[in-house]
XYZ file of C-alpha atoms in Angstrom:
384
model
C 4.722 -84.452 77.445
C 4.500 -87.094 80.486
C 5.254 -84.165 83.224
C 2.562 -82.248 81.925
C 0.064 -85.147 82.081
C 0.938 -85.872 84.991
C 0.836 -81.866 86.292
C 5.001 -81.774 87.550
C 6.252 -78.645 86.890
C 9.008 -78.562 84.235
C 11.589 -76.817 83.180
C 14.361 -77.497 79.881
C 17.274 -78.093 81.011
C 20.284 -76.064 80.771
C 23.802 -76.387 78.779
C 26.341 -77.580 81.076
C 29.966 -77.295 81.242
C 33.180 -74.863 80.874
C 31.644 -73.877 77.512
C 28.051 -73.183 78.386
C 29.424 -71.056 81.165
C 31.431 -69.202 79.101
C 29.229 -68.755 76.120
C 26.852 -67.368 78.657
C 28.784 -65.242 80.120
C 29.818 -63.565 76.945
C 26.320 -63.565 75.519
C 24.796 -62.070 79.050
C 27.667 -60.415 81.314
C 29.751 -58.693 78.157
C 28.816 -54.863 78.430
C 30.458 -51.462 76.545
C 31.658 -49.515 79.475
C 28.340 -47.523 80.106
C 30.179 -44.729 82.062
C 33.524 -43.559 80.179
C 35.690 -41.930 82.407
C 36.565 -38.062 81.727
C 39.645 -37.226 80.018
C 41.531 -35.233 82.802
C 39.955 -38.191 85.525
C 43.076 -39.054 87.570
C 43.501 -43.261 87.013
C 45.450 -44.534 89.197
C 47.653 -48.087 88.786
C 48.160 -50.545 91.563
C 51.265 -52.280 92.477
C 55.071 -52.080 90.870
C 52.972 -49.052 87.901
C 51.238 -47.284 90.614
C 54.452 -44.699 91.426
C 55.571 -44.447 87.190
C 51.734 -43.720 86.478
C 51.466 -41.165 89.092
C 54.439 -39.320 88.099
C 53.880 -39.192 84.531
C 50.292 -37.273 85.198
C 52.457 -34.762 86.942
C 53.402 -33.984 83.658
C 50.360 -34.225 81.606
C 49.360 -31.598 78.670
C 46.263 -31.596 80.892
C 46.305 -28.725 83.721
C 43.021 -30.353 85.798
C 45.087 -33.760 85.453
C 48.489 -32.158 86.812
C 46.762 -30.901 90.129
C 44.834 -33.736 90.304
C 48.213 -35.692 90.566
C 50.190 -33.631 92.576
C 47.468 -33.438 95.340
C 47.847 -37.447 95.296
C 51.338 -37.112 95.817
C 51.397 -35.161 98.110
C 49.426 -37.638 100.356
C 51.556 -40.183 98.932
C 54.523 -39.209 99.873
C 53.807 -38.985 103.283
C 54.578 -42.853 104.049
C 58.120 -43.165 102.995
C 58.130 -46.514 101.532
C 55.654 -44.797 98.756
C 57.848 -41.817 98.900
C 60.958 -44.249 98.188
C 59.640 -45.838 95.410
C 57.987 -42.333 93.688
C 61.894 -41.222 94.235
C 62.725 -44.280 92.025
C 60.142 -43.413 89.348
C 61.607 -39.833 88.539
C 59.531 -38.107 91.031
C 62.131 -35.199 91.490
C 62.226 -34.692 87.871
C 58.822 -34.367 87.825
C 58.421 -31.677 91.001
C 61.485 -29.577 89.292
C 60.053 -29.666 85.655
C 56.252 -28.454 87.734
C 57.423 -25.850 89.655
C 58.068 -23.810 86.709
C 54.517 -24.586 85.466
C 52.502 -21.338 84.511
C 49.335 -22.733 87.204
C 49.434 -21.046 90.775
C 48.060 -24.441 92.060
C 50.341 -26.593 90.346
C 53.385 -23.781 90.831
C 52.889 -24.420 94.798
C 52.176 -28.341 95.280
C 55.364 -28.806 93.439
C 57.390 -27.139 96.075
C 55.221 -28.355 99.311
C 56.547 -31.522 97.103
C 60.226 -30.951 97.376
C 59.552 -29.756 100.706
C 58.514 -32.848 101.923
C 60.798 -34.573 100.128
C 63.725 -32.537 101.287
C 63.036 -33.981 104.727
C 63.783 -37.205 103.758
C 67.817 -38.509 102.771
C 66.721 -40.071 99.305
C 64.693 -37.036 98.913
C 68.046 -34.658 99.421
C 70.142 -37.003 97.630
C 67.615 -37.316 94.565
C 67.381 -33.179 94.701
C 70.921 -32.538 94.613
C 71.135 -35.041 91.421
C 68.265 -33.349 89.490
C 69.654 -30.113 89.628
C 66.151 -29.018 92.109
C 68.814 -25.878 93.981
C 68.822 -24.304 90.443
C 64.845 -24.546 90.442
C 64.823 -23.508 94.219
C 66.660 -20.181 94.480
C 68.043 -19.606 90.729
C 64.626 -19.786 88.616
C 62.912 -16.293 87.352
C 59.795 -16.590 88.775
C 60.082 -19.780 90.477
C 61.122 -20.655 93.548
C 61.773 -18.320 96.271
C 61.623 -15.279 93.318
C 57.114 -15.878 92.763
C 55.289 -13.778 93.382
C 52.658 -16.141 95.021
C 53.521 -16.281 98.908
C 52.377 -19.817 99.042
C 55.206 -20.785 96.310
C 57.677 -18.949 97.989
C 57.187 -20.412 101.785
C 57.533 -23.643 100.180
C 60.727 -23.008 98.577
C 62.180 -21.697 101.663
C 60.760 -24.698 103.412
C 62.853 -27.034 100.939
C 66.016 -25.144 101.050
C 66.006 -24.574 104.867
C 65.510 -28.995 104.763
C 67.775 -29.637 102.614
C 70.371 -27.298 104.619
C 70.336 -29.521 106.954
C 72.175 -32.211 104.902
C 76.185 -31.801 104.671
C 76.734 -32.498 101.733
C 72.940 -29.806 100.292
C 74.382 -27.229 102.281
C 77.558 -27.269 100.638
C 75.540 -27.211 97.020
C 73.736 -24.712 98.572
C 76.399 -22.344 99.745
C 78.228 -23.040 95.932
C 75.405 -22.232 94.433
C 75.425 -18.575 96.257
C 72.328 -19.462 97.994
C 73.470 -17.209 100.820
C 73.535 -13.754 98.554
C 70.029 -15.224 97.290
C 68.645 -15.796 100.479
C 70.149 -12.459 102.126
C 68.951 -10.380 99.249
C 65.421 -12.283 99.858
C 65.066 -11.538 103.360
C 65.743 -7.991 102.382
C 62.305 -7.654 100.103
C 60.113 -10.884 102.132
C 57.172 -10.055 103.679
C 57.272 -10.126 107.296
C 55.284 -13.547 107.999
C 58.070 -14.847 105.446
C 61.050 -13.003 107.285
C 61.444 -15.666 109.456
C 61.493 -18.556 107.471
C 64.165 -16.619 105.314
C 66.612 -16.180 107.923
C 65.950 -19.642 109.231
C 67.168 -21.237 105.536
C 70.338 -18.852 106.257
C 71.262 -18.959 109.738
C 71.015 -23.474 108.783
C 73.101 -22.286 106.136
C 75.927 -20.161 108.559
C 76.302 -23.922 110.086
C 79.748 -24.407 107.613
C 81.698 -21.726 107.897
C 81.737 -21.443 104.478
C 78.370 -20.073 104.391
C 79.310 -17.478 107.693
C 81.943 -15.679 105.580
C 79.492 -15.651 102.348
C 76.654 -13.882 104.329
C 79.968 -11.284 105.923
C 81.138 -10.481 102.540
C 77.427 -9.610 101.540
C 76.095 -7.709 104.055
C 73.952 -9.873 106.313
C 74.313 -7.609 109.612
C 72.797 -4.948 108.176
C 69.756 -6.686 107.301
C 69.285 -8.662 109.819
C 69.773 -6.294 112.752
C 66.939 -4.025 111.286
C 64.619 -7.236 111.402
C 65.521 -7.744 115.641
C 62.973 -4.577 115.715
C 60.172 -6.183 113.442
C 56.321 -6.624 114.345
C 56.416 -9.867 113.347
C 57.599 -12.438 116.662
C 59.210 -14.728 114.337
C 60.852 -12.700 112.282
C 62.330 -11.045 115.207
C 63.236 -14.065 116.965
C 64.921 -16.138 113.780
C 66.933 -12.409 113.588
C 68.544 -12.649 116.773
C 69.399 -16.474 116.050
C 70.966 -15.626 112.605
C 72.634 -12.458 114.550
C 74.340 -14.927 117.129
C 75.553 -17.396 114.269
C 76.957 -14.684 112.324
C 79.034 -12.798 115.078
C 81.387 -15.838 115.869
C 84.366 -13.163 115.396
C 85.268 -10.238 117.071
C 84.875 -8.026 114.619
C 81.865 -9.127 113.543
C 80.586 -8.821 117.315
C 82.409 -5.091 117.390
C 80.353 -4.295 114.400
C 76.758 -5.099 115.557
C 77.641 -4.164 119.045
C 76.350 -0.313 118.457
C 72.670 -1.095 116.408
C 71.966 -4.616 117.666
C 72.281 -4.221 121.687
C 69.156 -2.212 121.978
C 66.518 -4.386 120.313
C 68.140 -7.068 121.616
C 67.320 -5.352 125.537
C 63.912 -4.927 124.375
C 63.488 -8.250 123.085
C 64.557 -9.812 126.432
C 61.120 -8.772 127.551
C 59.524 -9.938 124.646
C 56.006 -11.787 125.651
C 57.614 -15.217 123.733
C 59.507 -16.788 125.501
C 61.230 -18.162 122.459
C 62.156 -14.761 121.757
C 63.497 -13.670 124.826
C 65.554 -17.174 124.421
C 66.857 -16.107 121.347
C 68.038 -12.205 122.678
C 69.292 -13.851 125.419
C 71.621 -16.162 122.633
C 72.808 -13.440 121.159
C 73.950 -11.192 123.847
C 75.209 -14.140 124.699
C 77.934 -13.995 121.605
C 78.294 -10.249 121.317
C 79.206 -9.487 125.169
C 82.036 -11.500 124.986
C 84.107 -9.018 123.346
C 85.535 -6.178 125.755
C 84.280 -3.046 123.631
C 80.509 -4.143 123.757
C 80.194 -4.956 127.244
C 81.721 -1.190 127.465
C 78.825 -0.419 124.875
C 76.521 -2.754 127.163
C 76.182 -0.983 129.755
C 74.717 2.414 127.864
C 72.099 0.240 126.671
C 71.344 -1.009 130.228
C 71.972 -3.995 129.403
C 72.707 -5.554 133.406
C 69.405 -3.911 134.247
C 67.533 -6.165 131.953
C 69.333 -9.625 132.659
C 68.146 -8.827 136.248
C 64.405 -8.327 135.440
C 65.067 -11.301 133.088
C 66.295 -13.301 135.576
C 62.786 -13.146 137.503
C 61.558 -15.831 135.701
C 64.250 -18.393 135.612
C 64.627 -17.895 139.308
C 60.428 -18.754 140.197
C 61.159 -22.160 137.764
C 64.059 -23.221 139.340
C 61.825 -22.978 142.486
C 59.647 -25.621 140.654
C 60.009 -29.730 140.972
C 62.233 -31.046 138.389
C 60.387 -32.563 137.028
C 57.590 -29.350 136.524
C 60.443 -27.389 134.980
C 60.030 -25.491 131.430
C 63.435 -26.331 129.630
C 63.213 -23.738 127.351
C 63.361 -21.191 130.551
C 66.511 -23.665 131.672
C 68.007 -22.594 129.113
C 67.476 -19.075 129.229
C 68.870 -19.211 132.996
C 72.314 -20.566 131.621
C 71.926 -18.267 128.686
C 71.458 -15.091 130.458
C 73.874 -16.262 133.809
C 76.338 -16.784 131.165
C 76.237 -13.185 130.181
C 76.154 -11.705 132.968
C 79.078 -13.080 133.752
C 80.736 -11.836 130.568
C 79.122 -8.512 131.339
C 80.132 -8.555 135.282
C 83.653 -7.604 134.139
C 83.194 -3.859 133.730
C 82.880 -2.842 137.268
C 80.170 -0.250 136.777
C 78.080 -4.008 135.737
C 79.905 -5.371 138.965
C 78.715 -2.126 140.954
C 75.314 -2.599 139.570
C 74.176 -6.729 139.978
C 75.748 -6.300 143.635
C 73.679 -3.195 144.904
C 70.517 -4.827 143.003
C 70.462 -7.849 144.002
C 71.112 -9.888 141.134
C 74.423 -11.793 143.632
C 71.235 -12.992 145.598
C 69.112 -14.154 142.860
C 72.078 -15.944 141.412
C 72.201 -17.602 144.643
C 69.273 -19.327 144.274
C 71.264 -21.492 141.374
C 74.557 -23.006 143.102
C 72.587 -26.131 144.513
C 70.360 -26.298 140.726
C 70.441 -30.043 139.805
C 71.473 -28.734 135.969
C 74.705 -28.597 135.585
C 75.590 -26.072 132.941
C 72.966 -23.815 135.097
C 75.747 -24.466 137.935
C 78.212 -24.080 136.307
C 77.645 -20.435 134.961
C 76.386 -19.602 138.325
C 79.470 -20.383 139.948
C 81.784 -18.192 137.338
C 78.920 -15.289 137.424
C 79.370 -14.899 141.621
C 82.422 -15.293 141.530
C 83.136 -12.183 139.099
C 80.923 -10.142 140.559
C 82.256 -10.800 143.974
C 85.968 -10.176 143.003
C 87.731 -7.615 144.217
C 91.063 -5.867 142.948
């Protein structure tokens, strides 16, 4: 009253203290959730609960939630630390289940996630322990048997990455993956044949893989692909053929039908394909009967022409040289050395200037080029 009479502004004093503040917060600030979360919204947890929460959502009964969870998993597992947490939370088991889902998006994402996990030792170990091989190569309608090309592509990539692990390679071979891949290659669309051939070649790193490939007739499947219109397919077919023909019987078997397409591939527009063809020719021409066939297939002529780009590469400063062309040079020179054991090839190399081209490699800074050049020149200039 006194302040009012004096004209001084006055407001009632607010209660103070913890109790007063708590009563105020309860009465004013506590409100119901006015924005309810949709049933299929992906709700992320944080800290130690993050990975278990995300993995559990992969197997949700709600399709949209499964799709969203897998997308988030693929993003999260790009970090090795996050991947380890997901693996510890049972990621691979959940992915195996999702890989058999009825939905194409879920299956595709699950196989992509498996392929990414297979790039890391921890992921490989978890996949072997949780039976992922069965999901990738043995389940009807799933993995490499899926009708969806995207699913098959990711499944083949997962097999390839898993095969790079020695234990994974052995497990795949024991699961008859070689037989499965050979059957898949023969029926696969050209854009995916190259990927399937890469997986097969990786399995042939081990002796048992080669033995399985031979017994399952891999050569009859691989050689026709050397003439494929798909660059990756013919390139990987040449590399797989080289891995398959490590012994003389296989070299003799491959020679009659493989030499001509390999000669054609030596002029391929893709350098990687030319290099693959040279690797296969280098493997095959070790065998004497193939040397005889090489004359009829015009292998000496093709080798001479292919050597031109190698000569140009050798004239460049060392820092500017293409490493793949240098590797091609080694293959070509070694093949020339082998083919020159045949008198007709030796005469051709002498008469067509091949010898002069080889002499330009004698001072190469590449020790392998120098070594094989020396042997090739000695073979061509040999006199009985």
